[in-house]
Amino acid sequence: MALLRGVFIVAAKRTPLGAFGGLLKDFSATDLSEFAARAALSAGKVSPETVDSVVVGNVIQTSSDAIYLARHVGLRVGVPTESPALTVNRLCGSGFQAVVSGCHEICVKDAEIVLCGGTESMSQAPFCVRNIRFGTKFGSEPQLEDTLWASLKDQHVQLLMGITAENLASQNKISREDCDRYALQTQQRWKAANDAGYFNNEMAPIEVKTKKGKQTVQVDEHPRPQTTLEQLAKLPPVFKKEGTVTAGNASGVCDGAGAIILASEDAVKKHNLSPLARVVGYFVSGCDPTIMGIGPVPAIKGALKKAGLSLKDMDLVEVNEAFASQYLAVQKGLDLDPSKTNVNGGAIALGHPLGASGLRITTHLVHELSAAAAAAYFGPFCSVSRRTASETKYVRTEPHAGPLSGVGVESTPWDRRASEAARASRSSSRTQPDREEPATATLAARGPATVTR
């Protein structure tokens, strides 16, 4: 839907993404969400006492307090006791759903400022034994279940997520070589962006204790930028003989969290907040669960139609890389421009902490837009079992004579001249699409560009 009330993102932060069993393994999903929330509140100069509601996305309830995770995060960071909280689960789109739910609360005037988050500790996913609470039959053996592995299977159609990606590869004639080449590209793009400091402004460093003492984690742990095409080609298919999906061209199991602060226009003026972006609209669509990763195609089309825009109007597009074959199927289905899609790498490099990835994408693109003066972006997401959440966000960093001093934001149709100038600014600060070499300009060193009429 297109939002009828102004909803602004005034802060966006995320933790580094930790590898499975890596440096962040001892932090619960609640802990990780708290880190991100504190960083966002501080960055946006938002007092916790002004937060009217908390919404956090989480998929696998991996800790004993996760049953009401959002409430615990809010109380930990100082949100008033009377402010309600909501934990949402739209599987891989849970982080996006937290933003959508926050927008709902502001649009119906249930809240003026909402703390939105997404978090996941996949390293802490427990093993469990089902159906033994009231005893077992004589001679039966209780089965130990890996809840992490179980979460990666659609129990309705009895398919692992990797098989749905193989189905897309078969339908779209995507080869193993295509997948490996794309996986290499996303690793190289992440390295170029990281070397250029493109993630600095969004990152909330975490201090961890190791055998060698305390260590500050401020870089994503999962990427393997030294990977070569030859190494990728040697990896065996995981889900299907002669298949396309390998450990090297699929997203990684990870830990991490993100948080953004949403505010109404009234709250922005009242508390003197600085908007980074405006949420224009969103769209949620279902798709065939046997090819669940194609979901971004109908979701993006629906969001564009609602907003009165086209993909040609987008300066940046992000599609979650659950699997290389899944991404390539979406790219083909939408005829996406590779030069402005996942330009700084995606989940194959960074990892995919289920409930956090929507916030990771949102946080990164908010900062990327501000620094590169881009005019609009999409952050579409594929979700397990028939659902896809897709958000459209739009920001224009130009002087504005309206009620929000210093930042002009409007919905559709946007000013074409602003869009063209934004693209020119972005083009001058980027390398070629393959991004094999580090980009010359750094986001950390650049402020928002000014677009004049």
PDB file of C-alpha atoms in Angstrom, residues 242-414:
ATOM      1  CA  GLU A 242      24.494 -32.293 -10.630  1.00  0.00           C
ATOM      2  CA  GLY A 243      22.634 -29.394  -9.024  1.00  0.00           C
ATOM      3  CA  THR A 244      23.486 -25.698  -8.855  1.00  0.00           C
ATOM      4  CA  VAL A 245      23.386 -24.948  -5.107  1.00  0.00           C
ATOM      5  CA  THR A 246      26.634 -25.236  -3.145  1.00  0.00           C
ATOM      6  CA  ALA A 247      27.935 -23.849   0.113  1.00  0.00           C
ATOM      7  CA  GLY A 248      29.737 -21.207  -1.934  1.00  0.00           C
ATOM      8  CA  ASN A 249      26.782 -19.791  -3.858  1.00  0.00           C
ATOM      9  CA  ALA A 250      24.151 -19.862  -1.110  1.00  0.00           C
ATOM     10  CA  SER A 251      23.615 -17.369   1.694  1.00  0.00           C
ATOM     11  CA  GLY A 252      25.335 -18.073   4.997  1.00  0.00           C
ATOM     12  CA  VAL A 253      23.861 -19.051   8.354  1.00  0.00           C
ATOM     13  CA  CYS A 254      24.647 -16.052  10.569  1.00  0.00           C
ATOM     14  CA  ASP A 255      23.946 -14.026  13.701  1.00  0.00           C
ATOM     15  CA  GLY A 256      23.098 -10.329  13.795  1.00  0.00           C
ATOM     16  CA  ALA A 257      20.546  -7.574  14.307  1.00  0.00           C
ATOM     17  CA  GLY A 258      19.439  -4.227  12.946  1.00  0.00           C
ATOM     18  CA  ALA A 259      17.274  -1.371  14.191  1.00  0.00           C
ATOM     19  CA  ILE A 260      15.691   1.746  12.746  1.00  0.00           C
ATOM     20  CA  ILE A 261      13.669   4.543  14.303  1.00  0.00           C
ATOM     21  CA  LEU A 262      10.454   5.585  12.562  1.00  0.00           C
ATOM     22  CA  ALA A 263       8.876   8.959  13.286  1.00  0.00           C
ATOM     23  CA  SER A 264       5.832  10.849  12.087  1.00  0.00           C
ATOM     24  CA  GLU A 265       6.222  14.316  10.602  1.00  0.00           C
ATOM     25  CA  ASP A 266       4.800  15.782  13.806  1.00  0.00           C
ATOM     26  CA  ALA A 267       7.394  13.913  15.875  1.00  0.00           C
ATOM     27  CA  VAL A 268      10.207  15.025  13.576  1.00  0.00           C
ATOM     28  CA  LYS A 269       9.269  18.670  14.137  1.00  0.00           C
ATOM     29  CA  LYS A 270       8.509  18.318  17.847  1.00  0.00           C
ATOM     30  CA  HIS A 271      11.774  16.565  18.724  1.00  0.00           C
ATOM     31  CA  ASN A 272      13.952  18.263  16.088  1.00  0.00           C
ATOM     32  CA  LEU A 273      14.884  14.960  14.438  1.00  0.00           C
ATOM     33  CA  SER A 274      16.773  14.620  11.158  1.00  0.00           C
ATOM     34  CA  PRO A 275      15.054  12.388   8.577  1.00  0.00           C
ATOM     35  CA  LEU A 276      17.229  10.061   6.516  1.00  0.00           C
ATOM     36  CA  ALA A 277      14.442   8.683   4.338  1.00  0.00           C
ATOM     37  CA  ARG A 278      10.705   8.525   3.967  1.00  0.00           C
ATOM     38  CA  VAL A 279       8.753   5.282   3.685  1.00  0.00           C
ATOM     39  CA  VAL A 280       6.482   5.633   0.673  1.00  0.00           C
ATOM     40  CA  GLY A 281       4.818   2.228   0.536  1.00  0.00           C
ATOM     41  CA  TYR A 282       5.100  -1.522   0.575  1.00  0.00           C
ATOM     42  CA  PHE A 283       3.527  -4.636  -0.892  1.00  0.00           C
ATOM     43  CA  VAL A 284       3.227  -8.233   0.298  1.00  0.00           C
ATOM     44  CA  SER A 285       2.587 -11.040  -2.172  1.00  0.00           C
ATOM     45  CA  GLY A 286       2.242 -14.802  -2.100  1.00  0.00           C
ATOM     46  CA  CYS A 287       3.842 -17.228  -4.542  1.00  0.00           C
ATOM     47  CA  ASP A 288       4.156 -20.967  -5.199  1.00  0.00           C
ATOM     48  CA  PRO A 289       6.037 -22.444  -2.200  1.00  0.00           C
ATOM     49  CA  THR A 290       7.943 -24.858  -4.436  1.00  0.00           C
ATOM     50  CA  ILE A 291       9.689 -21.835  -5.972  1.00  0.00           C
ATOM     51  CA  MET A 292       9.433 -19.547  -2.958  1.00  0.00           C
ATOM     52  CA  GLY A 293      12.436 -17.429  -3.943  1.00  0.00           C
ATOM     53  CA  ILE A 294      10.643 -15.899  -6.926  1.00  0.00           C
ATOM     54  CA  GLY A 295       8.430 -13.939  -4.525  1.00  0.00           C
ATOM     55  CA  PRO A 296      10.193 -10.589  -5.034  1.00  0.00           C
ATOM     56  CA  VAL A 297       8.916 -10.480  -8.623  1.00  0.00           C
ATOM     57  CA  PRO A 298       5.187 -10.096  -7.841  1.00  0.00           C
ATOM     58  CA  ALA A 299       5.963  -8.101  -4.700  1.00  0.00           C
ATOM     59  CA  ILE A 300       8.052  -5.529  -6.547  1.00  0.00           C
ATOM     60  CA  LYS A 301       5.521  -5.246  -9.341  1.00  0.00           C
ATOM     61  CA  GLY A 302       2.767  -4.687  -6.801  1.00  0.00           C
ATOM     62  CA  ALA A 303       4.722  -2.087  -4.849  1.00  0.00           C
ATOM     63  CA  LEU A 304       5.639  -0.175  -8.002  1.00  0.00           C
ATOM     64  CA  LYS A 305       2.029  -0.129  -9.149  1.00  0.00           C
ATOM     65  CA  LYS A 306       0.831   1.147  -5.773  1.00  0.00           C
ATOM     66  CA  ALA A 307       3.492   3.875  -5.722  1.00  0.00           C
ATOM     67  CA  GLY A 308       3.049   4.899  -9.351  1.00  0.00           C
ATOM     68  CA  LEU A 309       6.693   4.175 -10.170  1.00  0.00           C
ATOM     69  CA  SER A 310       8.725   1.875 -12.389  1.00  0.00           C
ATOM     70  CA  LEU A 311      12.043   0.106 -11.943  1.00  0.00           C
ATOM     71  CA  LYS A 312      13.581   2.719 -14.240  1.00  0.00           C
ATOM     72  CA  ASP A 313      12.890   5.255 -11.488  1.00  0.00           C
ATOM     73  CA  MET A 314      14.951   3.279  -8.974  1.00  0.00           C
ATOM     74  CA  ASP A 315      18.569   4.243  -8.369  1.00  0.00           C
ATOM     75  CA  LEU A 316      19.252   1.310  -6.066  1.00  0.00           C
ATOM     76  CA  VAL A 317      17.657  -2.112  -5.832  1.00  0.00           C
ATOM     77  CA  GLU A 318      18.376  -4.866  -3.320  1.00  0.00           C
ATOM     78  CA  VAL A 319      17.169  -8.436  -3.686  1.00  0.00           C
ATOM     79  CA  ASN A 320      18.049 -10.817  -0.907  1.00  0.00           C
ATOM     80  CA  GLU A 321      20.446 -13.477  -2.124  1.00  0.00           C
ATOM     81  CA  ALA A 322      19.069 -16.592  -0.470  1.00  0.00           C
ATOM     82  CA  PHE A 323      20.729 -18.553  -3.271  1.00  0.00           C
ATOM     83  CA  ALA A 324      22.509 -17.419  -6.418  1.00  0.00           C
ATOM     84  CA  SER A 325      20.028 -19.287  -8.617  1.00  0.00           C
ATOM     85  CA  GLN A 326      17.124 -17.663  -6.768  1.00  0.00           C
ATOM     86  CA  TYR A 327      18.584 -14.180  -7.229  1.00  0.00           C
ATOM     87  CA  LEU A 328      19.311 -14.797 -10.912  1.00  0.00           C
ATOM     88  CA  ALA A 329      15.736 -15.986 -11.451  1.00  0.00           C
ATOM     89  CA  VAL A 330      14.430 -12.765  -9.895  1.00  0.00           C
ATOM     90  CA  GLN A 331      16.860 -10.689 -11.957  1.00  0.00           C
ATOM     91  CA  LYS A 332      15.571 -12.386 -15.092  1.00  0.00           C
ATOM     92  CA  GLY A 333      11.932 -12.054 -14.063  1.00  0.00           C
ATOM     93  CA  LEU A 334      12.236  -8.308 -13.491  1.00  0.00           C
ATOM     94  CA  ASP A 335      14.963  -7.507 -16.032  1.00  0.00           C
ATOM     95  CA  LEU A 336      16.988  -5.890 -13.246  1.00  0.00           C
ATOM     96  CA  ASP A 337      19.957  -3.680 -14.034  1.00  0.00           C
ATOM     97  CA  PRO A 338      23.040  -5.364 -12.462  1.00  0.00           C
ATOM     98  CA  SER A 339      24.806  -2.006 -12.199  1.00  0.00           C
ATOM     99  CA  LYS A 340      22.358  -0.771  -9.566  1.00  0.00           C
ATOM    100  CA  THR A 341      21.276  -4.031  -7.925  1.00  0.00           C
ATOM    101  CA  ASN A 342      23.085  -5.368  -4.843  1.00  0.00           C
ATOM    102  CA  VAL A 343      25.952  -3.032  -5.680  1.00  0.00           C
ATOM    103  CA  ASN A 344      27.789  -3.641  -2.402  1.00  0.00           C
ATOM    104  CA  GLY A 345      27.277  -7.380  -2.226  1.00  0.00           C
ATOM    105  CA  GLY A 346      24.470  -9.374  -0.709  1.00  0.00           C
ATOM    106  CA  ALA A 347      23.662 -12.270   1.568  1.00  0.00           C
ATOM    107  CA  ILE A 348      25.873 -14.772  -0.251  1.00  0.00           C
ATOM    108  CA  ALA A 349      28.781 -12.698   1.025  1.00  0.00           C
ATOM    109  CA  LEU A 350      27.417 -11.106   4.203  1.00  0.00           C
ATOM    110  CA  GLY A 351      25.187 -13.936   5.405  1.00  0.00           C
ATOM    111  CA  HIS A 352      21.469 -14.225   6.058  1.00  0.00           C
ATOM    112  CA  PRO A 353      20.399 -14.028   9.730  1.00  0.00           C
ATOM    113  CA  LEU A 354      16.737 -14.694   9.014  1.00  0.00           C
ATOM    114  CA  GLY A 355      14.875 -12.145  11.137  1.00  0.00           C
ATOM    115  CA  ALA A 356      17.605  -9.516  10.821  1.00  0.00           C
ATOM    116  CA  SER A 357      18.195  -9.438   7.077  1.00  0.00           C
ATOM    117  CA  GLY A 358      15.322  -7.083   6.264  1.00  0.00           C
ATOM    118  CA  LEU A 359      16.737  -4.556   8.715  1.00  0.00           C
ATOM    119  CA  ARG A 360      20.251  -5.144   7.399  1.00  0.00           C
ATOM    120  CA  ILE A 361      19.096  -4.268   3.887  1.00  0.00           C
ATOM    121  CA  THR A 362      17.021  -1.291   5.028  1.00  0.00           C
ATOM    122  CA  THR A 363      19.821   0.098   7.187  1.00  0.00           C
ATOM    123  CA  HIS A 364      22.431  -0.222   4.472  1.00  0.00           C
ATOM    124  CA  LEU A 365      20.329   1.363   1.760  1.00  0.00           C
ATOM    125  CA  VAL A 366      19.265   4.286   3.934  1.00  0.00           C
ATOM    126  CA  HIS A 367      22.927   5.186   4.455  1.00  0.00           C
ATOM    127  CA  GLU A 368      23.875   4.370   0.872  1.00  0.00           C
ATOM    128  CA  LEU A 369      21.173   6.644  -0.486  1.00  0.00           C
ATOM    129  CA  SER A 370      22.140   9.518   1.760  1.00  0.00           C
ATOM    130  CA  ALA A 371      25.792   9.280   0.815  1.00  0.00           C
ATOM    131  CA  ALA A 372      25.320   8.678  -2.898  1.00  0.00           C
ATOM    132  CA  ALA A 373      22.413  11.118  -3.352  1.00  0.00           C
ATOM    133  CA  ALA A 374      20.296   8.435  -4.918  1.00  0.00           C
ATOM    134  CA  ALA A 375      16.629   9.192  -5.233  1.00  0.00           C
ATOM    135  CA  ALA A 376      14.890   5.912  -4.464  1.00  0.00           C
ATOM    136  CA  TYR A 377      15.388   2.264  -3.713  1.00  0.00           C
ATOM    137  CA  PHE A 378      13.673  -1.053  -3.425  1.00  0.00           C
ATOM    138  CA  GLY A 379      14.431  -3.583  -0.727  1.00  0.00           C
ATOM    139  CA  PRO A 380      12.576  -6.727  -1.798  1.00  0.00           C
ATOM    140  CA  PHE A 381      12.808  -9.974   0.095  1.00  0.00           C
ATOM    141  CA  CYS A 382      11.917 -13.605  -0.473  1.00  0.00           C
ATOM    142  CA  SER A 383      10.371 -15.531   2.380  1.00  0.00           C
ATOM    143  CA  VAL A 384       9.897 -19.199   3.033  1.00  0.00           C
ATOM    144  CA  SER A 385       6.499 -20.671   2.176  1.00  0.00           C
ATOM    145  CA  ARG A 386       4.559 -18.471  -0.177  1.00  0.00           C
ATOM    146  CA  ARG A 387       5.107 -14.983   1.170  1.00  0.00           C
ATOM    147  CA  THR A 388       7.240 -12.053   0.151  1.00  0.00           C
ATOM    148  CA  ALA A 389       7.565  -8.681   1.799  1.00  0.00           C
ATOM    149  CA  SER A 390       8.652  -5.794  -0.377  1.00  0.00           C
ATOM    150  CA  GLU A 391       9.147  -2.212   0.682  1.00  0.00           C
ATOM    151  CA  THR A 392       9.588   0.906  -1.399  1.00  0.00           C
ATOM    152  CA  LYS A 393      11.446   3.772   0.181  1.00  0.00           C
ATOM    153  CA  TYR A 394      12.122   7.133  -1.359  1.00  0.00           C
ATOM    154  CA  VAL A 395      14.381   9.956  -0.269  1.00  0.00           C
ATOM    155  CA  ARG A 396      15.539  13.160  -1.927  1.00  0.00           C
ATOM    156  CA  THR A 397      18.274  15.106  -0.197  1.00  0.00           C
ATOM    157  CA  GLU A 398      17.620  18.650  -1.289  1.00  0.00           C
ATOM    158  CA  PRO A 399      16.826  21.960   0.406  1.00  0.00           C
ATOM    159  CA  HIS A 400      13.122  22.193   1.056  1.00  0.00           C
ATOM    160  CA  ALA A 401      10.972  25.159   1.953  1.00  0.00           C
ATOM    161  CA  GLY A 402       8.343  23.008   3.611  1.00  0.00           C
ATOM    162  CA  PRO A 403       7.904  22.070   7.268  1.00  0.00           C
ATOM    163  CA  LEU A 404      10.963  19.806   7.445  1.00  0.00           C
ATOM    164  CA  SER A 405      13.935  22.125   7.357  1.00  0.00           C
ATOM    165  CA  GLY A 406      16.961  20.858   5.441  1.00  0.00           C
ATOM    166  CA  VAL A 407      15.395  17.759   3.933  1.00  0.00           C
ATOM    167  CA  GLY A 408      12.781  17.538   1.240  1.00  0.00           C
ATOM    168  CA  VAL A 409      10.933  14.284   0.890  1.00  0.00           C
ATOM    169  CA  GLU A 410       7.912  13.605  -1.212  1.00  0.00           C
ATOM    170  CA  SER A 411       6.077  10.677  -2.714  1.00  0.00           C
ATOM    171  CA  THR A 412       5.243  10.108  -6.339  1.00  0.00           C
ATOM    172  CA  PRO A 413       5.640  11.289  -8.992  1.00  0.00           C
ATOM    173  CA  TRP A 414       9.124  12.557  -8.172  1.00  0.00           C
TER     174      TRP A 414
END
